[in-house]
mmCIF file of C-alpha atoms and ligand atoms in Angstrom:
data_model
loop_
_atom_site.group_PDB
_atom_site.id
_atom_site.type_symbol
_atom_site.label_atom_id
_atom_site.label_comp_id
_atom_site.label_asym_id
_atom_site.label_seq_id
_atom_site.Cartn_x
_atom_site.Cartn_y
_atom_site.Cartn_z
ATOM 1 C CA UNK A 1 14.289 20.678 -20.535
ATOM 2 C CA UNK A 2 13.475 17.121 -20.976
ATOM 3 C CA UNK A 3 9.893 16.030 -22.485
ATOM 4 C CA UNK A 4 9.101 14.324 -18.899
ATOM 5 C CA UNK A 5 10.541 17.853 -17.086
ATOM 6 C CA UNK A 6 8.032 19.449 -18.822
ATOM 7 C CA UNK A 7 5.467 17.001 -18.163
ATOM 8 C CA UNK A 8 6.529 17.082 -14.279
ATOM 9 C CA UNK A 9 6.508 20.538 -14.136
ATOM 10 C CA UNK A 10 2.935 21.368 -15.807
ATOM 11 C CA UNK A 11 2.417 18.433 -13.215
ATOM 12 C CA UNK A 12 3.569 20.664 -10.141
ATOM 13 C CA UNK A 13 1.634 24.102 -11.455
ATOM 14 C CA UNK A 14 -1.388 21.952 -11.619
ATOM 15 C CA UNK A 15 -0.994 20.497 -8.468
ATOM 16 C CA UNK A 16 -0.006 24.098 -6.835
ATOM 17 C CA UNK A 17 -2.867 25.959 -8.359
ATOM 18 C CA UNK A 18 -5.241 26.016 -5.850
ATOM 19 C CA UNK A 19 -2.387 27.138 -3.105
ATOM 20 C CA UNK A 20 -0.893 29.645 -5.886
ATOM 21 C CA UNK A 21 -4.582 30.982 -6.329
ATOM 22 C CA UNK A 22 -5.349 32.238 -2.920
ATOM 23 C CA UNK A 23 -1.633 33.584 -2.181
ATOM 24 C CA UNK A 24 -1.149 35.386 -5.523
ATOM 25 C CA UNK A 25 -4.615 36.693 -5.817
ATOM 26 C CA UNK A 26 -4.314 38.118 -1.862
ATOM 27 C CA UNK A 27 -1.063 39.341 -2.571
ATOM 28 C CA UNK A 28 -2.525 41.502 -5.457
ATOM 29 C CA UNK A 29 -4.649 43.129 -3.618
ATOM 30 C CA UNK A 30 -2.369 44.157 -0.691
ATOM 31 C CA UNK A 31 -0.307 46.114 -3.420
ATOM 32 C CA UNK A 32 -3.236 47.210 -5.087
ATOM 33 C CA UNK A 33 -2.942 51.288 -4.746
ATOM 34 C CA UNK A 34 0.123 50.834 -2.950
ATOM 35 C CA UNK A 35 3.733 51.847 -3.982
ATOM 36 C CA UNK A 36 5.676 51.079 -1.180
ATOM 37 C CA UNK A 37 5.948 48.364 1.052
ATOM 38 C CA UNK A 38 4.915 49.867 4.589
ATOM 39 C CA UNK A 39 3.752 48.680 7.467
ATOM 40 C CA UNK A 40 -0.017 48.061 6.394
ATOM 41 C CA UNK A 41 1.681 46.092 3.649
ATOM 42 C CA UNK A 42 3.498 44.125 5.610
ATOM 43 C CA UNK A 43 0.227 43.824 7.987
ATOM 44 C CA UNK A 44 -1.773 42.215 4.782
ATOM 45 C CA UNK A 45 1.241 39.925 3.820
ATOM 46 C CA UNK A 46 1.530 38.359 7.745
ATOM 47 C CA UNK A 47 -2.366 37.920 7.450
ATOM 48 C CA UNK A 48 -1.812 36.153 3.955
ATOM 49 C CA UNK A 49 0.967 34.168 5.077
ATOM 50 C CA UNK A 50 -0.705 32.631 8.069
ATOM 51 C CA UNK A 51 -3.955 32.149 5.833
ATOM 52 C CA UNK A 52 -1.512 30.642 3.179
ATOM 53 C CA UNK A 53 -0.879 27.790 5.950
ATOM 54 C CA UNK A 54 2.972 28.911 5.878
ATOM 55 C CA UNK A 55 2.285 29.027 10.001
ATOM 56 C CA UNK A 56 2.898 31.829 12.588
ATOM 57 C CA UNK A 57 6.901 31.293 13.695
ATOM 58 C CA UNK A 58 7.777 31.195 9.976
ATOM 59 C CA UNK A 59 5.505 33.749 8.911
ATOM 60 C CA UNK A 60 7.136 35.821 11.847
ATOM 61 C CA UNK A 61 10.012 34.788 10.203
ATOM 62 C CA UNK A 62 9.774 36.566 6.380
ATOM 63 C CA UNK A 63 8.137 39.494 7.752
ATOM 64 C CA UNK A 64 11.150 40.220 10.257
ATOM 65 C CA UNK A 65 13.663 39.507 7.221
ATOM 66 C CA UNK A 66 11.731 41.472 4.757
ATOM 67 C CA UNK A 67 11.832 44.621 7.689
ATOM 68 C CA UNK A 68 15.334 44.201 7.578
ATOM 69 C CA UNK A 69 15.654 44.842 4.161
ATOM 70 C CA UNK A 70 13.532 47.973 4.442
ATOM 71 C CA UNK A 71 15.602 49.433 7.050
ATOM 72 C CA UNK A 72 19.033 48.442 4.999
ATOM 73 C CA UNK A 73 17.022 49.898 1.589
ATOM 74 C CA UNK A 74 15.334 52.251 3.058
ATOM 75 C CA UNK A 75 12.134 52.354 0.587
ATOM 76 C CA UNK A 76 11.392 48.940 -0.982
ATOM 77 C CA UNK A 77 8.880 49.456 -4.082
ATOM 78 C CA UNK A 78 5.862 46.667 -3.901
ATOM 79 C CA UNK A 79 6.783 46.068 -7.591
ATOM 80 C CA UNK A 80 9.379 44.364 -5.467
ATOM 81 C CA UNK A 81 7.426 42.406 -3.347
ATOM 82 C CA UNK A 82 6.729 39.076 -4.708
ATOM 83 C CA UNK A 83 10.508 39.323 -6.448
ATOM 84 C CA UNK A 84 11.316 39.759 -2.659
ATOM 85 C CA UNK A 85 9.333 37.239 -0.792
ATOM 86 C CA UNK A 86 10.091 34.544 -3.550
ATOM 87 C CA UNK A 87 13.868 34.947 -2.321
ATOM 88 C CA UNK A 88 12.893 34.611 1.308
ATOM 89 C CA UNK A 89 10.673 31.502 0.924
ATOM 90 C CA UNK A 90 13.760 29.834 -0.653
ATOM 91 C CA UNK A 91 16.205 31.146 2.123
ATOM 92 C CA UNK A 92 13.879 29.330 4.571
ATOM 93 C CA UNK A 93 13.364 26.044 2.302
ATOM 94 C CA UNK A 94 16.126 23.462 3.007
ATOM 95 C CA UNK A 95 17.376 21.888 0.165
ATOM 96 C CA UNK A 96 16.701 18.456 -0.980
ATOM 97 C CA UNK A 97 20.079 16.295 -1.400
ATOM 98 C CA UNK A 98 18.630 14.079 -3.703
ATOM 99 C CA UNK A 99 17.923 14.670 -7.137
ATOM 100 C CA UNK A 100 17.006 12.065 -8.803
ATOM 101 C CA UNK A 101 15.055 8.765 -7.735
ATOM 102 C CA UNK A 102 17.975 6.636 -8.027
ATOM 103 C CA UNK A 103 19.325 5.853 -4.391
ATOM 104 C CA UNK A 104 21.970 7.824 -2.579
ATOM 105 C CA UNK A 105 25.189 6.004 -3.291
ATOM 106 C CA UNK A 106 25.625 3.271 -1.716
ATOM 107 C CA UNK A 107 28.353 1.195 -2.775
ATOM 108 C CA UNK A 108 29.121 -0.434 0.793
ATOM 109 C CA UNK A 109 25.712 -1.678 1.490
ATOM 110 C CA UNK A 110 25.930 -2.887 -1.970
ATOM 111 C CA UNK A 111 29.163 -4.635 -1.071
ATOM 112 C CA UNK A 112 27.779 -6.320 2.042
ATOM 113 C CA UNK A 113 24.781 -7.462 0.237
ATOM 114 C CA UNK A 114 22.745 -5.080 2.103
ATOM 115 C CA UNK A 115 19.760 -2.805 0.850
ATOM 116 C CA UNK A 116 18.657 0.124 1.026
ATOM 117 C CA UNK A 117 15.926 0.515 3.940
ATOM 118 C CA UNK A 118 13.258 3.011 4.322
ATOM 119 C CA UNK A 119 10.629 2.874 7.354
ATOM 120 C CA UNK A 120 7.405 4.447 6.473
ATOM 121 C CA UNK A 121 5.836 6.522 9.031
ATOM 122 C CA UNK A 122 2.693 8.836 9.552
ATOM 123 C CA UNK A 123 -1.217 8.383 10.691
ATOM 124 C CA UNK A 124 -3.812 7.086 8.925
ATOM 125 C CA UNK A 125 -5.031 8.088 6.005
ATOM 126 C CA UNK A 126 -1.760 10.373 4.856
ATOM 127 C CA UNK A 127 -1.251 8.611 1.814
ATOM 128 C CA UNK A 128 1.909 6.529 2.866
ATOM 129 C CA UNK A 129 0.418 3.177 1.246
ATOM 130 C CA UNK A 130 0.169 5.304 -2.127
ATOM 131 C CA UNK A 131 3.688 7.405 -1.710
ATOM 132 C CA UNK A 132 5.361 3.607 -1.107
ATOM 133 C CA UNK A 133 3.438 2.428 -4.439
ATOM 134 C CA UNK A 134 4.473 5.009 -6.264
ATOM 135 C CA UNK A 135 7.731 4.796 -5.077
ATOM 136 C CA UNK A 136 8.345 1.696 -5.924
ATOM 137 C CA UNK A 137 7.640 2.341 -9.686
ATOM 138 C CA UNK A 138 10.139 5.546 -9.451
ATOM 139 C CA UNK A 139 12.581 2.395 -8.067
ATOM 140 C CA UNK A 140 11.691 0.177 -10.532
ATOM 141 C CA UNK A 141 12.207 2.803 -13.694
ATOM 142 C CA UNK A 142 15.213 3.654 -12.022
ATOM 143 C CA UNK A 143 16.578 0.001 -12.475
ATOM 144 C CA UNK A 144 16.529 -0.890 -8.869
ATOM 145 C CA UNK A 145 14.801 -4.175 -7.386
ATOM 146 C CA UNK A 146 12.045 -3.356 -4.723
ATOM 147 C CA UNK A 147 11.322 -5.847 -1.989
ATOM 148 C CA UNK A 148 7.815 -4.019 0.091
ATOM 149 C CA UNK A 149 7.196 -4.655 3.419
ATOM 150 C CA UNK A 150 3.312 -4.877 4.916
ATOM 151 C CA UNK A 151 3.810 -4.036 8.533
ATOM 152 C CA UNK A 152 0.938 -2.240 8.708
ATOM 153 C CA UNK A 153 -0.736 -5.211 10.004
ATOM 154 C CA UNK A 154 -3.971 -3.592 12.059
ATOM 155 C CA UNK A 155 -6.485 -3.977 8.918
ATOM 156 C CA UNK A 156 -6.823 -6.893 6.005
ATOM 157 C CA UNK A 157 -7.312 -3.887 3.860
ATOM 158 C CA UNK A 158 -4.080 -2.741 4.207
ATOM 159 C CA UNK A 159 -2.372 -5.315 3.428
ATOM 160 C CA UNK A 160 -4.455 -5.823 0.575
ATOM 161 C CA UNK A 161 -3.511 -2.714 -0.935
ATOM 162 C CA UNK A 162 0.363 -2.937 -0.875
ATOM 163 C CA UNK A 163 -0.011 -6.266 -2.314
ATOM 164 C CA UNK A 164 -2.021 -4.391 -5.239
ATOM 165 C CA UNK A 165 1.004 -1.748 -5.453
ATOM 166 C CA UNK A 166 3.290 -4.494 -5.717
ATOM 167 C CA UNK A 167 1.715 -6.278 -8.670
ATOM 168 C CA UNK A 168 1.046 -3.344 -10.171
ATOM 169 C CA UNK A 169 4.886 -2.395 -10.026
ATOM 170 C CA UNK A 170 6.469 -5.319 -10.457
ATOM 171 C CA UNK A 171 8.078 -5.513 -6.651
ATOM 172 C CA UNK A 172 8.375 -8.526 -4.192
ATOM 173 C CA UNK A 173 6.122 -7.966 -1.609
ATOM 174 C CA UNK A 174 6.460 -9.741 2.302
ATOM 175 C CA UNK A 175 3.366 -10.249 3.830
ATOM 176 C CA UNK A 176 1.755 -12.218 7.172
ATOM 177 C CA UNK A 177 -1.257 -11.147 7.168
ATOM 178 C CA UNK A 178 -3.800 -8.564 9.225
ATOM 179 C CA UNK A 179 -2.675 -9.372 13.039
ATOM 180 C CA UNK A 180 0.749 -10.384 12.681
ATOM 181 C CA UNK A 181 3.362 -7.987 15.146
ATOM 182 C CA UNK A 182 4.497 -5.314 12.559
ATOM 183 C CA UNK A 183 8.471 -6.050 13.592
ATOM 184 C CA UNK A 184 7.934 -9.481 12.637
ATOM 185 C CA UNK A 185 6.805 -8.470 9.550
ATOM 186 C CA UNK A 186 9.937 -5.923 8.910
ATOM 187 C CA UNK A 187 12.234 -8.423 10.323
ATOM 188 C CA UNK A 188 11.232 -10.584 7.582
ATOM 189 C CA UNK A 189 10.976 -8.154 4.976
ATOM 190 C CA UNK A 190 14.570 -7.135 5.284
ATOM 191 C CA UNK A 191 15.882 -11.151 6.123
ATOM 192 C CA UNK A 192 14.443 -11.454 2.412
ATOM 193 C CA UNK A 193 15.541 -8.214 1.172
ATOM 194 C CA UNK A 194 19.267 -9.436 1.576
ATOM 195 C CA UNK A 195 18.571 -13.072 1.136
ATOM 196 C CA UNK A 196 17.758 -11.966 -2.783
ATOM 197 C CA UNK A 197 20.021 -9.118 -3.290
ATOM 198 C CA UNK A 198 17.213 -6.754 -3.537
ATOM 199 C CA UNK A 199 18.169 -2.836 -4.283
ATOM 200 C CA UNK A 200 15.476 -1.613 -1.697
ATOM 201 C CA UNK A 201 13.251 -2.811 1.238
ATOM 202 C CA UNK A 202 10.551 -0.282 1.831
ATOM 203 C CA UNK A 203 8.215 -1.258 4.721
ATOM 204 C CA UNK A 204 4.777 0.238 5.632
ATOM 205 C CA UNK A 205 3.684 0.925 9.022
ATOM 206 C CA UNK A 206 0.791 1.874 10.592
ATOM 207 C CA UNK A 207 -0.242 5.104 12.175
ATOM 208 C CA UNK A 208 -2.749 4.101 14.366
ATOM 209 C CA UNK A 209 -1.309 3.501 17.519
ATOM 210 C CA UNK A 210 -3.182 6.179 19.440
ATOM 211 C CA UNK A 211 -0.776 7.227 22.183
ATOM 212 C CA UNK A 212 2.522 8.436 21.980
ATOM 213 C CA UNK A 213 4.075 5.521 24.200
ATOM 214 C CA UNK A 214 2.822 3.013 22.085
ATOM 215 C CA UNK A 215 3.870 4.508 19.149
ATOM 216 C CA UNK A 216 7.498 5.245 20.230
ATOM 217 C CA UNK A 217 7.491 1.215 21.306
ATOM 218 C CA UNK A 218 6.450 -0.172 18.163
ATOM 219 C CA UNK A 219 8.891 2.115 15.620
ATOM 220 C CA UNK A 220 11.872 1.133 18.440
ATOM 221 C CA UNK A 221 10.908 -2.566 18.248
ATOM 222 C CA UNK A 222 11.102 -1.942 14.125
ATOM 223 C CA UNK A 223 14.123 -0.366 14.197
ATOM 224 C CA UNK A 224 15.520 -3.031 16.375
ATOM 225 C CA UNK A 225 14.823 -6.210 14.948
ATOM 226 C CA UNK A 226 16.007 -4.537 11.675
ATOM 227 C CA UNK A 227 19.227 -3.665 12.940
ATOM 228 C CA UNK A 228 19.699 -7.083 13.911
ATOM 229 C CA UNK A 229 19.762 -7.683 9.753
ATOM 230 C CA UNK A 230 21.154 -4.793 8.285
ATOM 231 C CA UNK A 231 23.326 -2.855 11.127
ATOM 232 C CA UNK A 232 22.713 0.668 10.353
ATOM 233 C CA UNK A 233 19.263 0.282 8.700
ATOM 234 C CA UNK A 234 16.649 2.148 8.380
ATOM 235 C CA UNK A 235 18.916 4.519 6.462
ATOM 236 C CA UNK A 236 15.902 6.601 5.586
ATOM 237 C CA UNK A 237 12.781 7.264 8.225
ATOM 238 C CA UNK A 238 10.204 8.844 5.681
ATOM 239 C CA UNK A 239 7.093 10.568 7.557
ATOM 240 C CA UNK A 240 4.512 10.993 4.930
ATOM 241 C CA UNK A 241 2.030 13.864 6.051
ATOM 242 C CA UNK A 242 -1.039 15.089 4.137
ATOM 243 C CA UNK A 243 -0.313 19.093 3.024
ATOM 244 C CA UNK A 244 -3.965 19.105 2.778
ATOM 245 C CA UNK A 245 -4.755 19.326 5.995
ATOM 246 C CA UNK A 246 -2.343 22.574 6.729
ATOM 247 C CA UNK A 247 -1.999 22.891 10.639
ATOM 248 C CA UNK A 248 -2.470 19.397 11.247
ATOM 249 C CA UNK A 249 -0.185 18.467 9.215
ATOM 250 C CA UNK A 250 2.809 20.406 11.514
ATOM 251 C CA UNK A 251 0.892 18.597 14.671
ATOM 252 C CA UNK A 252 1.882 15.481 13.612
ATOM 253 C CA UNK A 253 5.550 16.379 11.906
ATOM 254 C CA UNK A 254 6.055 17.954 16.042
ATOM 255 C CA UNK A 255 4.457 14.075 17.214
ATOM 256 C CA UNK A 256 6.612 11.920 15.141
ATOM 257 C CA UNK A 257 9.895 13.904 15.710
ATOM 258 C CA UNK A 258 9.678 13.324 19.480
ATOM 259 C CA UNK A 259 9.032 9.374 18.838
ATOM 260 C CA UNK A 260 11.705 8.570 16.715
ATOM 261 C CA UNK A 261 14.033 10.152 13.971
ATOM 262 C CA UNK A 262 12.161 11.362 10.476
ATOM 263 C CA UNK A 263 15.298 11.981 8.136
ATOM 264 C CA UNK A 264 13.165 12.951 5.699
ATOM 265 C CA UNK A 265 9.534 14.112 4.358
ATOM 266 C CA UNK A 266 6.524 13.321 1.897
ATOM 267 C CA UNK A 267 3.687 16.085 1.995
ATOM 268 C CA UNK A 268 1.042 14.368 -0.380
ATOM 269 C CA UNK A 269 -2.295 15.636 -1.445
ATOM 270 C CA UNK A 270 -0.716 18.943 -2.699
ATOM 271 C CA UNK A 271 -2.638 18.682 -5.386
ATOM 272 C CA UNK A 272 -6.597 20.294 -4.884
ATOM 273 C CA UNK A 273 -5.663 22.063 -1.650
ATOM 274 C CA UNK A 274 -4.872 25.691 -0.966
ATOM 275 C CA UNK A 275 -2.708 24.832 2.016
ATOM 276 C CA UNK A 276 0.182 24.421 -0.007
ATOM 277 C CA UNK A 277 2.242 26.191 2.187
ATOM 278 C CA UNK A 278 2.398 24.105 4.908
ATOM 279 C CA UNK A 279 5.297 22.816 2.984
ATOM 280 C CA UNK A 280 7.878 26.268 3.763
ATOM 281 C CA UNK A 281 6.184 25.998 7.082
ATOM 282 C CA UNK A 282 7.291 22.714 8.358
ATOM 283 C CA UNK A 283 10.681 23.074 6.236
ATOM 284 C CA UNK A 284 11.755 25.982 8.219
ATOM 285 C CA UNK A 285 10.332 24.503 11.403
ATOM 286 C CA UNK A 286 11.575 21.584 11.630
ATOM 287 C CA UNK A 287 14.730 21.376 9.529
ATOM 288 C CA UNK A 288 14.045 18.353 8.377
ATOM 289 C CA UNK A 289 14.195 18.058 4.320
ATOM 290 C CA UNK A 290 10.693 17.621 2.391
ATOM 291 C CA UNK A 291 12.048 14.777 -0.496
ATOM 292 C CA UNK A 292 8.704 13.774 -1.960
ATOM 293 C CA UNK A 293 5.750 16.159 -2.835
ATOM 294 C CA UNK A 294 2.559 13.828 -4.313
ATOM 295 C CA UNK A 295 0.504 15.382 -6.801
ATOM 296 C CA UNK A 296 -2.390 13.552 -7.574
ATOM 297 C CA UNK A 297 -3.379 9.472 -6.811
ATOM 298 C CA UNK A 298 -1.428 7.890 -10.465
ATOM 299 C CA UNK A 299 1.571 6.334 -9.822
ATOM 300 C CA UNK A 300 3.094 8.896 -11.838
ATOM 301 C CA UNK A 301 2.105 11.300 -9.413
ATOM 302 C CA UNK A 302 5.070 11.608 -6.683
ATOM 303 C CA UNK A 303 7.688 14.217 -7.331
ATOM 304 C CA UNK A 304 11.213 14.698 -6.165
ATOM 305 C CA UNK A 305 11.220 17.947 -4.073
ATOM 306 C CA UNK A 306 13.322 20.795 -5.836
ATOM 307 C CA UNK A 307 12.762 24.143 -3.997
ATOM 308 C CA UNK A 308 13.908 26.862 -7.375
ATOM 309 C CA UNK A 309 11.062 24.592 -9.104
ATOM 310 C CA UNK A 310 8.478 24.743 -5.816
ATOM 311 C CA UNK A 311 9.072 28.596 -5.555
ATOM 312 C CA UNK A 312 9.026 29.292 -9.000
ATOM 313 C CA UNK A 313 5.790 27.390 -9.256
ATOM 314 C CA UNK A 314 3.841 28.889 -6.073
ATOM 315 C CA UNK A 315 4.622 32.661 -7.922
ATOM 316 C CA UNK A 316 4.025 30.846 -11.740
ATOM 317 C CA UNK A 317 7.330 32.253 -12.921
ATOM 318 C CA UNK A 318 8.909 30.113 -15.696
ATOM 319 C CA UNK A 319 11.908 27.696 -14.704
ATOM 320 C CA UNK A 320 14.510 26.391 -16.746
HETATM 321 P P1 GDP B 401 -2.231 5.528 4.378
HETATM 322 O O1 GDP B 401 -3.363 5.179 5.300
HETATM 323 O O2 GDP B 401 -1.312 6.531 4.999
HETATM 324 O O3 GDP B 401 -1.505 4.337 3.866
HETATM 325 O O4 GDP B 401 -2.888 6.269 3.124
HETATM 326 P P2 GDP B 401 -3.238 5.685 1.678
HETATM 327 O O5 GDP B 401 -1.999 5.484 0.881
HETATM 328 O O6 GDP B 401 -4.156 4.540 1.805
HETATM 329 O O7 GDP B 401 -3.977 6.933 1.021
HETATM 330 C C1 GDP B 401 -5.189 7.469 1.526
HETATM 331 C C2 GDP B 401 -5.908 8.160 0.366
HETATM 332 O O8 GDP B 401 -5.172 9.296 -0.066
HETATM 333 C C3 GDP B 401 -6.075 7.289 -0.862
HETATM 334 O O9 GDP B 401 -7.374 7.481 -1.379
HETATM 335 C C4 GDP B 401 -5.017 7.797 -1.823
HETATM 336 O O10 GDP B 401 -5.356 7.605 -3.169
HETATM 337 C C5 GDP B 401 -4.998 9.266 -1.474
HETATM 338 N N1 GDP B 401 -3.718 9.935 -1.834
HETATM 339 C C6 GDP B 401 -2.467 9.595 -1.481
HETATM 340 N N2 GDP B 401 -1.553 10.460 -1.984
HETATM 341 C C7 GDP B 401 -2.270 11.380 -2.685
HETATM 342 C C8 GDP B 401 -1.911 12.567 -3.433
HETATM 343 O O11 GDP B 401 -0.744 12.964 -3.562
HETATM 344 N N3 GDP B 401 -2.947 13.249 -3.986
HETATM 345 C C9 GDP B 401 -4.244 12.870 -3.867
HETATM 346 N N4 GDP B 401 -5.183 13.622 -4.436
HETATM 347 N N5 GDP B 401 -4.603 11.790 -3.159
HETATM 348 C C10 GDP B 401 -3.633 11.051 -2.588
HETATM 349 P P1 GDP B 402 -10.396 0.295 18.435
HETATM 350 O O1 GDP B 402 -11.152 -0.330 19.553
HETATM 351 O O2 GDP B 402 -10.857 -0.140 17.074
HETATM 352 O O3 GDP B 402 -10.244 1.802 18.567
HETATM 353 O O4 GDP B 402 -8.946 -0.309 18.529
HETATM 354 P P2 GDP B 402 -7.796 0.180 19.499
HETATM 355 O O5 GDP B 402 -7.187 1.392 18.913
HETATM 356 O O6 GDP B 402 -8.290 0.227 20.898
HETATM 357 O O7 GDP B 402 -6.776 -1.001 19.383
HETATM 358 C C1 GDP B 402 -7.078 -2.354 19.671
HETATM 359 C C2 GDP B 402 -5.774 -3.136 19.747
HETATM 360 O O8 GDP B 402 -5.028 -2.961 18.556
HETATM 361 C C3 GDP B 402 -4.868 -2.674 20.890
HETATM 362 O O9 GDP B 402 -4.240 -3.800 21.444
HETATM 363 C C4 GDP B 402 -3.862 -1.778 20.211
HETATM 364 O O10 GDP B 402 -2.598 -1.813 20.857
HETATM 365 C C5 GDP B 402 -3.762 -2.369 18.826
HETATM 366 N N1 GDP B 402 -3.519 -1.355 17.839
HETATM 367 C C6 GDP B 402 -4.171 -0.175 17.681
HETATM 368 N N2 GDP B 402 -3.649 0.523 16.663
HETATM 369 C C7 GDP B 402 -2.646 -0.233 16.163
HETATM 370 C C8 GDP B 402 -1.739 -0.060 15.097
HETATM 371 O O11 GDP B 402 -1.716 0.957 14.400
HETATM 372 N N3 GDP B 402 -0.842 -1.057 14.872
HETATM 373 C C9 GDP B 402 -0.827 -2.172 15.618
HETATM 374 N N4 GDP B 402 0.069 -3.117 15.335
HETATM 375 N N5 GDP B 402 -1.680 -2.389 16.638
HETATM 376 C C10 GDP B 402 -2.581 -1.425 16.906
HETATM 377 MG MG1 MG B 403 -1.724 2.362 4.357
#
């Protein structure tokens, strides 16, 4: 282990310990006096689940399996049972393809001088501004040019702060100020991206729109006028949701899927909440891979998602 995989991972227990906390804590006392896992067991564990934010369907979910291996072992020892449930909460996490924060390969777009695109989605407030500043630095370490896009054009403020993230990360940054139409905005943003050869166009959005018709119209009119530069584009949809706000958070991954495509997630704010496990929660729901975790407001602070290294961090077990 590297000295920034060590760094990343004390990182990642600090963010988690609030969420570890409350689940290991609960989980000690449902064993407490108890040697086997039996149905007042399992009782305690659904009711620490569902407190844990995992949510009810997925909850559901672990306790079924975890019955199933009762019946097939007839007596499961609660020595077992965090061994046990650490398996099952990675059998329901979907992996994350990527790995590092260099892009998926590429080599066509490259080719036909076309980057990278990723559409920014979520409400207000989520941290999406943040996730694409930090980002962009992961980008920029990563030797890749970053070209930001500030569609989210409903407040001065907003566009204020990307234009901070971009200074502070060295990125080109397309702007037309609070008011402009958002696809205007993208459409320029990606006319420039390719114009300079950039590696990456990330564009910001904004999550205000308050009813689902609008917001469906103004992601389709994104998607459109950037498809009209880069056929194919967005080739990422990121939906950045806030893991501190547990239930909600599934609300609006259930919103956002019905409007338009989410190929991937961020769940930011993991850090100081015990709702942490909103994360298995909305990976088993919605099948949708969770790429970025954010731990903390430093631009240091967004992680690539690796579910041995999640798992093994929610039960404080050592990884290698
Ligand atoms: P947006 O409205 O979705 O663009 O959200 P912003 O990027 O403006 O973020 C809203 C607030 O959340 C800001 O104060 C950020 O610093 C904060 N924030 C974003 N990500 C994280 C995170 O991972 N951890 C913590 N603690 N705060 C975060
Ligand atoms: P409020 O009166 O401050 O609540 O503002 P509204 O939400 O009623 O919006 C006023 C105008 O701004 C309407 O024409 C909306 O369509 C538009 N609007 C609201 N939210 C957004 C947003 O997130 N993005 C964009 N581009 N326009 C928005
Ligand atoms: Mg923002």
């Amino acid at each position: 282990m590297g000295l920034f995989d060590i760094f990343s991972k004390k990182k990642l227990d600090t963010g988690l310990l609030r969420t570890r906390e409350g689940f290991l804590s609960r989980l000690g006392k449902i064993v407490t006096g108890k040697t086997i896992v039996d149905d007042e067991v399992l009782d305690s564990l659904e009711e620490t689940l569902i407190t844990s934010d995992v949510g009810t369907e997925t909850t559901m979910q672990i306790i079924t399996n975890i019955q199933k291996r009762i019946e097939r072992e007839k007596k499961l020892g609660t020595d077992r049972l965090n061994e046990i449930l650490k398996e099952e909460i990675s059998s329901l996490l979907i992996d994350n393809p990527f790995s590092d924060f260099a892009l998926p390969p590429t080599p066509l777009l490259k080719e036909r001088g076309a980057p990278y695109v990723i559409l920014v989605v979520g409400v207000n407030g989520v941290g999406k501004t943040t996730t694409i500043g930090k980002l962009s630095h992961n980008f920029k370490k990563a030797g890749k040019n970053v070209m930001l896009g500030a569609a989210d054009t409903f407040r001065a403020a907003a566009v204020e702060q990307l234009g901070i993230w971009a200074k502070r990360t060295d990125a080109q940054i397309i702007s037309q100020g609070a008011g402009a139409d958002p696809a205007a905005v993208a459409f320029d943003t990606v006319s420039s991206a390719v114009a300079k050869k950039m590696d990456v166009a990330i564009i910001d959005t904004a999550g205000r729109l308050h009813n689902k018709t609008n917001l469906m119209s103004e992601l389709s009119k994104i998607k459109r006028v950037i498809q009209k530069v880069v056929p194919g584009a967005p080739h990422e949809v990121l939906l950045v949701l806030d893991a501190s706000t547990g239930q909600n958070a599934i609300e609006q991954c259930k919103q956002f899927t019905e409007v338009t495509q989410v190929t991937a997630l961020a769940l930011t704010k993991l850090d100081g909440t015990a709702k942490g496990g909103v994360v298995i929660g909305i990976s088993d729901k919605f099948k949708i891979p969770v790429k970025y975790i954010g731990v903390g407001e430093g631009i240091d602070d967004l992680q690539l998602f690796n579910k041995q290294q999640f798992v093994a961090s929610l039960f404080h077990l050592t990884s290698e």
